[in-house]
mmCIF file of C-alpha atoms and ligand atoms in Angstrom:
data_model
loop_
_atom_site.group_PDB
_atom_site.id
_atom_site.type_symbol
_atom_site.label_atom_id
_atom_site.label_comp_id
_atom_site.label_asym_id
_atom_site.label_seq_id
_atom_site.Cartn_x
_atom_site.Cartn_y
_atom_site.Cartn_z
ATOM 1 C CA UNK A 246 -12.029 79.066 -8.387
ATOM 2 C CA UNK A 247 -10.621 78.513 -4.929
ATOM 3 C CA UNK A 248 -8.009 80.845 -4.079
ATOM 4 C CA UNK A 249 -6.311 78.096 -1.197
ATOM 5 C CA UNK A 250 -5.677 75.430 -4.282
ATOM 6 C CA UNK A 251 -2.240 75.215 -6.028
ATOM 7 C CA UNK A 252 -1.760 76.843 -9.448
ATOM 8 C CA UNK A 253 0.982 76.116 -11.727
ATOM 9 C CA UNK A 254 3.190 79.089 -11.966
ATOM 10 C CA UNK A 255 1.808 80.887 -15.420
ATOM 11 C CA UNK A 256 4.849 81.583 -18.366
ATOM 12 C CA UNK A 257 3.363 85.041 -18.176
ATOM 13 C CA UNK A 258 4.917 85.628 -14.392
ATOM 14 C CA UNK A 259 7.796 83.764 -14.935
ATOM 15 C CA UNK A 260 9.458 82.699 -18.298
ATOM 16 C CA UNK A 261 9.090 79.123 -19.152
ATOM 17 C CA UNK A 262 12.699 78.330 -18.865
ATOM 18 C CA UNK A 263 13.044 79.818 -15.361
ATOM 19 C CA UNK A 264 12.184 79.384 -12.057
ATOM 20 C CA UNK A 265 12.650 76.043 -9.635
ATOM 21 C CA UNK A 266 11.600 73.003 -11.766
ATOM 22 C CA UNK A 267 9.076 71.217 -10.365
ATOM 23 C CA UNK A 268 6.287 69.075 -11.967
ATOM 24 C CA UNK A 269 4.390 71.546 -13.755
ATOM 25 C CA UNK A 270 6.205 74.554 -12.219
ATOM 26 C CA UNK A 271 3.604 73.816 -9.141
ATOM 27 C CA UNK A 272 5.043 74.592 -5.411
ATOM 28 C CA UNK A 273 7.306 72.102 -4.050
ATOM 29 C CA UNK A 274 5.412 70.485 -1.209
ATOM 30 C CA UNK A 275 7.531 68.827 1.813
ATOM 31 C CA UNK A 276 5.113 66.043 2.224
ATOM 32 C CA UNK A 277 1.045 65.049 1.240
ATOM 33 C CA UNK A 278 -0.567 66.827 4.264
ATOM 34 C CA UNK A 279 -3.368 69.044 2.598
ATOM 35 C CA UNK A 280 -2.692 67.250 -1.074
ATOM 36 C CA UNK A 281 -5.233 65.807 -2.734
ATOM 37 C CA UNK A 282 -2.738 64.401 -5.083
ATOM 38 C CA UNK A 283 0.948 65.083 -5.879
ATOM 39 C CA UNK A 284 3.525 64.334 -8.169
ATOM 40 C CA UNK A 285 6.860 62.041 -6.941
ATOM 41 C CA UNK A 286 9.711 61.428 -8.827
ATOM 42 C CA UNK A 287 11.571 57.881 -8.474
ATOM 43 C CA UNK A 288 15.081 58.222 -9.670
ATOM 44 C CA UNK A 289 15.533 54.431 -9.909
ATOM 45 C CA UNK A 290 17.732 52.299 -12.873
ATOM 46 C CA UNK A 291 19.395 49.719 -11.321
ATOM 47 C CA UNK A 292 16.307 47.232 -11.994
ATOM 48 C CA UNK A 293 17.003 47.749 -15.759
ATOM 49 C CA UNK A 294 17.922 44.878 -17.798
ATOM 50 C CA UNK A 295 19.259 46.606 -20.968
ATOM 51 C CA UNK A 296 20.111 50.332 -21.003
ATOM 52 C CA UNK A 297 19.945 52.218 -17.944
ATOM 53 C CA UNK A 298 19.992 56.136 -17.241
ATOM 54 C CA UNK A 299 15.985 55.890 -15.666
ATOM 55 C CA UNK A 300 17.688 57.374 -12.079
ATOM 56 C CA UNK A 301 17.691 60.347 -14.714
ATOM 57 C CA UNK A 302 13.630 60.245 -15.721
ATOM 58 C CA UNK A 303 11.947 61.966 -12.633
ATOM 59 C CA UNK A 304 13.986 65.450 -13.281
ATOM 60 C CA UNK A 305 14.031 65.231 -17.580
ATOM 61 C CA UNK A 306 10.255 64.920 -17.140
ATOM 62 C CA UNK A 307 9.818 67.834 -14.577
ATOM 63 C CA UNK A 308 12.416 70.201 -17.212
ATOM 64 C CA UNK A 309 10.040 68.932 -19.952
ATOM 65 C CA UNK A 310 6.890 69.608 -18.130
ATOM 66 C CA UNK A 311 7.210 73.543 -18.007
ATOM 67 C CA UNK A 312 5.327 74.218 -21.317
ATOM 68 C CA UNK A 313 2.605 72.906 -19.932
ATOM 69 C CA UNK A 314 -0.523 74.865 -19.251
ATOM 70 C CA UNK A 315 -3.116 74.202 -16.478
ATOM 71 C CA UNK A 316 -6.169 73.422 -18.710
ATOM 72 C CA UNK A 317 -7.035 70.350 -21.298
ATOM 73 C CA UNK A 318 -8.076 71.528 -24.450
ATOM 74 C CA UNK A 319 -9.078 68.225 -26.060
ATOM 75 C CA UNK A 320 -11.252 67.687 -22.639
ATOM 76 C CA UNK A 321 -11.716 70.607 -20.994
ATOM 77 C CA UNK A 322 -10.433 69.002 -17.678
ATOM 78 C CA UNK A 323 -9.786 72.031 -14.831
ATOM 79 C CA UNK A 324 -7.577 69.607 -12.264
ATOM 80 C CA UNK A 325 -5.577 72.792 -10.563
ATOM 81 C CA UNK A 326 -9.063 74.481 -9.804
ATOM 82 C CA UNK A 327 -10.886 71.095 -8.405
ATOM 83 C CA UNK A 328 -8.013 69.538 -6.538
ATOM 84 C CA UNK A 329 -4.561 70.752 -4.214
ATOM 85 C CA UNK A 330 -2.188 69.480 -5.816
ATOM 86 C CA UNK A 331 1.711 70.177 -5.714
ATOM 87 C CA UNK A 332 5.466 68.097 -6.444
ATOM 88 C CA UNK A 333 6.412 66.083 -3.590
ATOM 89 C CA UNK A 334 9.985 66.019 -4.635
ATOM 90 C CA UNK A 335 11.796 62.592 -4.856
ATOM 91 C CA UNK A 336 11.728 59.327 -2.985
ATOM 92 C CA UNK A 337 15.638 58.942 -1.540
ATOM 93 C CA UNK A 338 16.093 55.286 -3.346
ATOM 94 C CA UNK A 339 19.404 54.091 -2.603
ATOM 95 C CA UNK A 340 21.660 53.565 -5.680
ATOM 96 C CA UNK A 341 23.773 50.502 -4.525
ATOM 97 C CA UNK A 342 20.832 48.331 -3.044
ATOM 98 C CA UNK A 343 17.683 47.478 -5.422
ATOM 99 C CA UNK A 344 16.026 45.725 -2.761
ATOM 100 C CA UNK A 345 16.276 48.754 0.197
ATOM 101 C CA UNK A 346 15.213 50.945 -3.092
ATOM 102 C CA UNK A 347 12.214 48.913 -3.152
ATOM 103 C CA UNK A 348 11.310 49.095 1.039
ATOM 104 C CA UNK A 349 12.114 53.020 0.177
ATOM 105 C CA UNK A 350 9.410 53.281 -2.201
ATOM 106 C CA UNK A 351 6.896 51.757 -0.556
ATOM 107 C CA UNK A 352 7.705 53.703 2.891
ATOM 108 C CA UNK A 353 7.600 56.924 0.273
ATOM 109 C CA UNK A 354 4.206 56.012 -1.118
ATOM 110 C CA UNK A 355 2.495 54.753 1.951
ATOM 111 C CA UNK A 356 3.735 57.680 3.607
ATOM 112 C CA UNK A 357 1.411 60.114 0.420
ATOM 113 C CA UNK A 358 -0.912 57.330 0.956
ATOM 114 C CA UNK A 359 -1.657 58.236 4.781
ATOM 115 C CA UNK A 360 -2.483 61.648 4.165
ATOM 116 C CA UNK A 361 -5.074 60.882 1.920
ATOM 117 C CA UNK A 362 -3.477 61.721 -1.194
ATOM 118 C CA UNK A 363 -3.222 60.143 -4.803
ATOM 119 C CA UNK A 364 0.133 59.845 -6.429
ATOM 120 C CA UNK A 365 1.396 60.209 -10.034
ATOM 121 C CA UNK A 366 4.798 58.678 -10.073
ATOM 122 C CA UNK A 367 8.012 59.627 -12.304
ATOM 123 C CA UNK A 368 10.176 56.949 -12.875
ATOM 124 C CA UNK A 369 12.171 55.601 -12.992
ATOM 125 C CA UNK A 370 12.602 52.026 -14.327
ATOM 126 C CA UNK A 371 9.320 49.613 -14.302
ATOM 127 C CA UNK A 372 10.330 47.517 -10.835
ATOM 128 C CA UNK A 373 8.805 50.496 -9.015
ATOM 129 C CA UNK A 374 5.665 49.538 -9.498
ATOM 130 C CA UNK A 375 5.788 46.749 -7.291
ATOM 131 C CA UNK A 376 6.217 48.732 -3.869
ATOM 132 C CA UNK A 377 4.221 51.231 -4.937
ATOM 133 C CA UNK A 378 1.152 48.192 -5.457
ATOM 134 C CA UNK A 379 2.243 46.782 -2.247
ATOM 135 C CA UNK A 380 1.717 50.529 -0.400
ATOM 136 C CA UNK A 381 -2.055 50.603 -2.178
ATOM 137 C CA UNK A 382 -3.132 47.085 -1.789
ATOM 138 C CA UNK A 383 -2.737 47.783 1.787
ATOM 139 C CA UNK A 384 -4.620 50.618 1.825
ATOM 140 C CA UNK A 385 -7.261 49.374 -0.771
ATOM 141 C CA UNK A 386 -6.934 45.699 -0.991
ATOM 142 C CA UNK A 387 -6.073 43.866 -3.985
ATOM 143 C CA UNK A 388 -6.433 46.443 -6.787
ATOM 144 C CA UNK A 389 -7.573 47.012 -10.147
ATOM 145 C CA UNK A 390 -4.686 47.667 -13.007
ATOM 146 C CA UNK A 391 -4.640 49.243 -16.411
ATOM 147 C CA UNK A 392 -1.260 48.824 -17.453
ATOM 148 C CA UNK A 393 0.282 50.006 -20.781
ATOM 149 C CA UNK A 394 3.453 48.797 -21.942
ATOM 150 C CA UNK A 395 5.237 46.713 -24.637
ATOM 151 C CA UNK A 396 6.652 43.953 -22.058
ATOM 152 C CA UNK A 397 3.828 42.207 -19.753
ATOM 153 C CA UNK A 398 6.262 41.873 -17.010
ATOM 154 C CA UNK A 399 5.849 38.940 -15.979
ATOM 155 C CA UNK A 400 8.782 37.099 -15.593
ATOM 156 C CA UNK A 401 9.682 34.740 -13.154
ATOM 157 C CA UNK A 402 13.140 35.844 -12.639
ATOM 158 C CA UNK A 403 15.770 37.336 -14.595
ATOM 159 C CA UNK A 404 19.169 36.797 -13.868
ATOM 160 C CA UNK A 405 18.245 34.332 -11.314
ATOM 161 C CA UNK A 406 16.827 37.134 -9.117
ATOM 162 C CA UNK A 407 12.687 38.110 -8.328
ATOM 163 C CA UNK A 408 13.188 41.564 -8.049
ATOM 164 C CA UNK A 409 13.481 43.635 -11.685
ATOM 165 C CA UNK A 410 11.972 45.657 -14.034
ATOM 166 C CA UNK A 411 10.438 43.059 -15.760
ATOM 167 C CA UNK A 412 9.084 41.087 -12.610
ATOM 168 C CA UNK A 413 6.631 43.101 -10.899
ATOM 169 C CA UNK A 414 3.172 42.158 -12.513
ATOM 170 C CA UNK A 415 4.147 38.344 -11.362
ATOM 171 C CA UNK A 416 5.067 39.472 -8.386
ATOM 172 C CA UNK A 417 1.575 41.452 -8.002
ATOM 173 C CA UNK A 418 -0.140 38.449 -8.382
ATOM 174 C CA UNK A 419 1.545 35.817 -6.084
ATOM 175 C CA UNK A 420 1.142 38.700 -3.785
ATOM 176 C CA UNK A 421 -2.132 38.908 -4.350
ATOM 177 C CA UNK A 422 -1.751 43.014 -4.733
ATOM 178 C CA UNK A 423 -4.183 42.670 -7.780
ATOM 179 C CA UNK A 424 -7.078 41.116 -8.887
ATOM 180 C CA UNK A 425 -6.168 39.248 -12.130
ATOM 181 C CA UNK A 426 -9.449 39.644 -13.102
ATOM 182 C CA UNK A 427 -9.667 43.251 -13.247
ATOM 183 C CA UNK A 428 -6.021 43.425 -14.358
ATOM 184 C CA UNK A 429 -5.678 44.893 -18.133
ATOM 185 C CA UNK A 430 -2.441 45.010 -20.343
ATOM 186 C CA UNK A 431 -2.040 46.986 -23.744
ATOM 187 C CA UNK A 432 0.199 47.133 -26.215
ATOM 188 C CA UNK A 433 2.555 43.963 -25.787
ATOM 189 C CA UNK A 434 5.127 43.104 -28.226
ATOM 190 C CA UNK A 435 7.832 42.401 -29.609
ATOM 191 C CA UNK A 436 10.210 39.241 -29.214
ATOM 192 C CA UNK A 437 9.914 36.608 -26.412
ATOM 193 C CA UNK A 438 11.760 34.547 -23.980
ATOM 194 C CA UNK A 439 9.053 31.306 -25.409
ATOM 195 C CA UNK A 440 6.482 31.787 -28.208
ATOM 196 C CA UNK A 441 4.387 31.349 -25.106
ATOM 197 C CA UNK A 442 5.302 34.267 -22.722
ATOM 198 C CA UNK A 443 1.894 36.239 -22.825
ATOM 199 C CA UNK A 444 0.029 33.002 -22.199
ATOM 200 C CA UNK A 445 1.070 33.449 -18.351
ATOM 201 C CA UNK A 446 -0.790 37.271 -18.291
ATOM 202 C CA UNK A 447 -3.983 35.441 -19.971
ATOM 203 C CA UNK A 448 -3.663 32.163 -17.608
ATOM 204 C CA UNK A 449 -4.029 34.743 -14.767
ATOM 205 C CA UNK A 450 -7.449 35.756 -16.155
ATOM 206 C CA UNK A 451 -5.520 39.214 -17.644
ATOM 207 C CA UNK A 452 -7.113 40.741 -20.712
ATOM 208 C CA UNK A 453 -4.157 41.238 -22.813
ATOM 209 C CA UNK A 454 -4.303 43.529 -25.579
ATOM 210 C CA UNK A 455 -1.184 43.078 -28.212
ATOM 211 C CA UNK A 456 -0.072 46.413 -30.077
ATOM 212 C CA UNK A 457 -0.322 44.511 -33.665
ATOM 213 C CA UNK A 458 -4.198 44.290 -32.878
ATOM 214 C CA UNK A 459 -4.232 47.962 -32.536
ATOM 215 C CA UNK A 460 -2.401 49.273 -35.037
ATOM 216 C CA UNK A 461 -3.766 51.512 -37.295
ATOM 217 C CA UNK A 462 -7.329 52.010 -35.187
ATOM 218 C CA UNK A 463 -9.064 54.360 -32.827
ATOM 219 C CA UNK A 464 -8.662 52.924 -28.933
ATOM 220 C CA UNK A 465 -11.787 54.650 -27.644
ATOM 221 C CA UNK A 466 -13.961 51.226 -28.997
ATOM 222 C CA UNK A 467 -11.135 49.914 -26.719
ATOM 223 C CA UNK A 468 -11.163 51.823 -23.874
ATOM 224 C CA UNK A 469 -15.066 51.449 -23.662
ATOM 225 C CA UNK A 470 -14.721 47.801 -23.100
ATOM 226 C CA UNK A 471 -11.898 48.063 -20.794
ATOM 227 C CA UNK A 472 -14.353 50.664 -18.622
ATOM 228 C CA UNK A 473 -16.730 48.206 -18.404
ATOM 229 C CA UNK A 474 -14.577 45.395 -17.770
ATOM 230 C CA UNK A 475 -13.022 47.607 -14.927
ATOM 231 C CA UNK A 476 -16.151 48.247 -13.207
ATOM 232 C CA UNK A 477 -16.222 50.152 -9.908
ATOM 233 C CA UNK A 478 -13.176 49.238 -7.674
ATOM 234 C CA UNK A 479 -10.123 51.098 -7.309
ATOM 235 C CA UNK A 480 -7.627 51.080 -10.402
ATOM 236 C CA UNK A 481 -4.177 51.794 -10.338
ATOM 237 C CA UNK A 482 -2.851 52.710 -13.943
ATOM 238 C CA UNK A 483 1.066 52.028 -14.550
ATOM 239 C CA UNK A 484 2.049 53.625 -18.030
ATOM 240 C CA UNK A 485 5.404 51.976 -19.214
ATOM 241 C CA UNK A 486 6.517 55.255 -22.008
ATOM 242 C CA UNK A 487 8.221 52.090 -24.499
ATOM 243 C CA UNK A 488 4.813 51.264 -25.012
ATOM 244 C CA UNK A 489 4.612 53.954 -27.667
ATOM 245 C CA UNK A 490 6.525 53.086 -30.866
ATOM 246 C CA UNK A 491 10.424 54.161 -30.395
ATOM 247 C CA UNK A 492 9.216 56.903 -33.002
ATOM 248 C CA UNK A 493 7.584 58.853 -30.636
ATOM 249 C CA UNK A 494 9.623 57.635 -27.899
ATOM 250 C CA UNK A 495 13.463 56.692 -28.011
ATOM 251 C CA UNK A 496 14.361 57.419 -24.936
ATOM 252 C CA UNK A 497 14.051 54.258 -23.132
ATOM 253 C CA UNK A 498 15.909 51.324 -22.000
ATOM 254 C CA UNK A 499 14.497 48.583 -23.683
ATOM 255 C CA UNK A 500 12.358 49.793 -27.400
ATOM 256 C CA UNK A 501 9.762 47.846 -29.155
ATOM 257 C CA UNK A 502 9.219 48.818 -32.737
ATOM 258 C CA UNK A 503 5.503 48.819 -33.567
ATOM 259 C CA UNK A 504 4.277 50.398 -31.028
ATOM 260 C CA UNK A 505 1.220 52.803 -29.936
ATOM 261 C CA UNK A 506 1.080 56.233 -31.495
ATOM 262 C CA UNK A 507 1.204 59.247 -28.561
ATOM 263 C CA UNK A 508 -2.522 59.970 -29.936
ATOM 264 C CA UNK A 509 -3.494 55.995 -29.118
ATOM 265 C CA UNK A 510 -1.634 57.068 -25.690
ATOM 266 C CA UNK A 511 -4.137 60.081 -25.503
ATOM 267 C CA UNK A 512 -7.180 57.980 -26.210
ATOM 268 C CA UNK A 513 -6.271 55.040 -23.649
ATOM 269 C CA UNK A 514 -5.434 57.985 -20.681
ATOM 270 C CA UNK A 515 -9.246 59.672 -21.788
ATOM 271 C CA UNK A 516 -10.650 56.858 -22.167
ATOM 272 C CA UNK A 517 -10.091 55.685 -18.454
ATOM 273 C CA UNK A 518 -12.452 59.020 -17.111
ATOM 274 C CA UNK A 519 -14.947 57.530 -14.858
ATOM 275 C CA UNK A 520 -12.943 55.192 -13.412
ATOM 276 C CA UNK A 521 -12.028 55.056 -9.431
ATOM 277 C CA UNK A 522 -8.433 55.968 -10.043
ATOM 278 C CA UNK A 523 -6.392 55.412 -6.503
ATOM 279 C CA UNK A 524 -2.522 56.140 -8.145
ATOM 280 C CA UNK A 525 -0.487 56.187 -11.134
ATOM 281 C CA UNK A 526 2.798 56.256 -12.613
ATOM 282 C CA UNK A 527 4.992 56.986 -15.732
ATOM 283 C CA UNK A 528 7.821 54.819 -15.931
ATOM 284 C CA UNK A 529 10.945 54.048 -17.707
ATOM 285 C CA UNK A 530 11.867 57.217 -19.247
ATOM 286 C CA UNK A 531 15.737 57.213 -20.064
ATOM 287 C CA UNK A 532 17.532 61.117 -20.782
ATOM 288 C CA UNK A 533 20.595 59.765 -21.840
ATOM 289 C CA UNK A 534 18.443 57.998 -24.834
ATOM 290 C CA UNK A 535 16.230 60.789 -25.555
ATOM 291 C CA UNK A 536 17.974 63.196 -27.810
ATOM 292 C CA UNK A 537 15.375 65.658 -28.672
ATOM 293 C CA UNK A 538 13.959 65.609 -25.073
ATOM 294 C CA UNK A 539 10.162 64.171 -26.601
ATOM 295 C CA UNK A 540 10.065 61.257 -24.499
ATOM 296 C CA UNK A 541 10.470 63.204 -21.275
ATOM 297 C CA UNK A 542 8.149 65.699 -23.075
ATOM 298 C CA UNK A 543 5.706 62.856 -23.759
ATOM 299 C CA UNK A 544 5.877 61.607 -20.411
ATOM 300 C CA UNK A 545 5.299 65.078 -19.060
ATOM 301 C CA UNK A 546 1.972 65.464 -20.919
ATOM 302 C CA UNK A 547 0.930 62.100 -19.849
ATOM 303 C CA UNK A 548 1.457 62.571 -16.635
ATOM 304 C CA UNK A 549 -0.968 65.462 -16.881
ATOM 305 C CA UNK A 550 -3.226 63.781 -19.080
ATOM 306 C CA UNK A 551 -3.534 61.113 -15.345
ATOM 307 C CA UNK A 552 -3.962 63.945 -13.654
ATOM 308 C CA UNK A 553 -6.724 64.831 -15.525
ATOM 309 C CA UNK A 554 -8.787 61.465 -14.803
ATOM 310 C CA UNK A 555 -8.820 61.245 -11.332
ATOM 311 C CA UNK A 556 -12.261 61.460 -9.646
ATOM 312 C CA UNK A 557 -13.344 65.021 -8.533
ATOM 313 C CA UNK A 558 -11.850 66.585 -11.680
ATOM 314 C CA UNK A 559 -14.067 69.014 -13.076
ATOM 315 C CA UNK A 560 -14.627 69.686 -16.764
ATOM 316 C CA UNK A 561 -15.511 72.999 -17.648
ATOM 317 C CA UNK A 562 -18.201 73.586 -20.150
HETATM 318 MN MN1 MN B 117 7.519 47.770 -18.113
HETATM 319 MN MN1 MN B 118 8.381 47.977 -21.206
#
């Protein structure tokens, strides 16, 4: 093991439910000089359409993530002892002005982005995404994207206005930030604006996977196809948590029932190894909704499941 890279701080040094809570319990980083990648919270909600509390996500996720223990059992993935990794802290978004929330975030990411460093996002509500796609297209050109959710996202405009949590994969696109054609969406559902809403994702040249196709299956047939339909570019992954079913995950703004189960979660986040992974992020997580604190826990894991994926991650034998 190399002694420079970051460890998470073990529950054997310090209790679980002490310490400074950062992702992880890693060291808090100042900035992405020296990272390889890094956690970064987005305390956004004020691009939510239904039931806020989102601004709350990035620090429920971080108090969630302490039980969590550097190795992967299920894959024996090693990502503390292969890459530097630490929490960045949060992205200053500006709680009275979406748009200048928006310019923040992609300043914030480009800003990870120049130091050669991948980020895993904590959101924070879905619009997001869209800086942070406009901070890697310009780095990588129009990208790849695997993105998980019940809503495709693809409105026009809501309220009259572009900007919104349920806008930025439209957005993307007339932007050109991703290539339609290497652009992925699973687990859509749930009641539309038109009978026709998802036709727009597979006009685009999207492969659009539906949750009521997947119920009740393994995803790794899935994910196989989806690796192979990916290719070799660079992929950015956005993993909306109200994909899963409400049963595994209340604590969100806007809940689909019939959802993915946290183990179909597990299989789509393998099942993207291999890949050439450039960013990610974990969005719409809601504390005020989540009760029991699973979402946030959920989100936690997932977040280290992504971690686990990106290229130079060593599995042990
Ligand atoms: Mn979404
Ligand atoms: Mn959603």
């Amino acid at each position: 093991m190399n002694g420079s890279l970051n460890q998470p701080l073990s529950g054997n040094d310090m209790p679980r439910f002490g310490g400074i809570a950062t992702m992880m319990r890693l060291p808090y980083a100042r900035t992405a000089s020296g990272l390889d990648a890094c956690f970064v919270g987005v305390p956004l909600d004020i691009g939510t359409s239904n039931r806020s509390g989102t601004r709350f996500g990035p620090r429920q996720i971080r108090a969630e993530s302490v039980l969590l223990r550097p190795y992967n059992m299920a894959t024996r993935a090693a990502p503390f002892d292969s890459l530097r990794v630490a929490d960045v802290g949060d992205i200053a978004t500006n709680p009275y002005n979406l748009l200048k929330s928006v310019d923040a975030i992609e300043r914030g990411i480009s800003d990870i982005l120049s130091h050669g460093c991948k980020p895993l996002s904590l959101g924070g509500d879905h619009t997001m995404t869209l800086p942070i796609l406009r901070a890697m297209a310009k780095k990588h050109g129009p990208l790849g994207l695997i993105h998980i959710d019940a809503h495709a996202d693809i409105n026009d405009t809501m309220f009259g206005e572009e900007i919104a949590h349920g806008t930025p994969f439209r957005r993307a696109v007339e932007e050109g930030l991703i290539n339609a054609r290497r652009t992925v969406q699973i687990g859509l559902r749930g009641t539309g604006y038109a009978a026709d809403d998802f036709d727009w994702s597979r006009q685009q040249g999207f492969k659009v996977y539906q949750a009521d196709a997947l119920w009740h299956r393994s995803l790794v047939p899935l994910m196989d196809e989806v690796r192979v339909h990916m290719g070799s570019g660079p992929v950015y992954i956005t993993f909306d948590i109200d994909s899963l079913d409400p049963s595994f995950a209340q604590g969100t703004g806007t809940p689909e029932i019939g959802g993915l189960t946290s183990m179909q979660a597990l299989e789509i986040v393998r099942g993207c190894w291999g890949l050439d992974i450039v960013g990610c992020d974990l969005v719409e997580v809601s504390p005020p909704f989540d009760t029991s604190g699973n979402t946030a826990l959920t989100a936690a894991n997932l977040l280290f499941e992504l971690l686990c994926i990106l290229p130079g991650v060593e599995r042990r034998n």
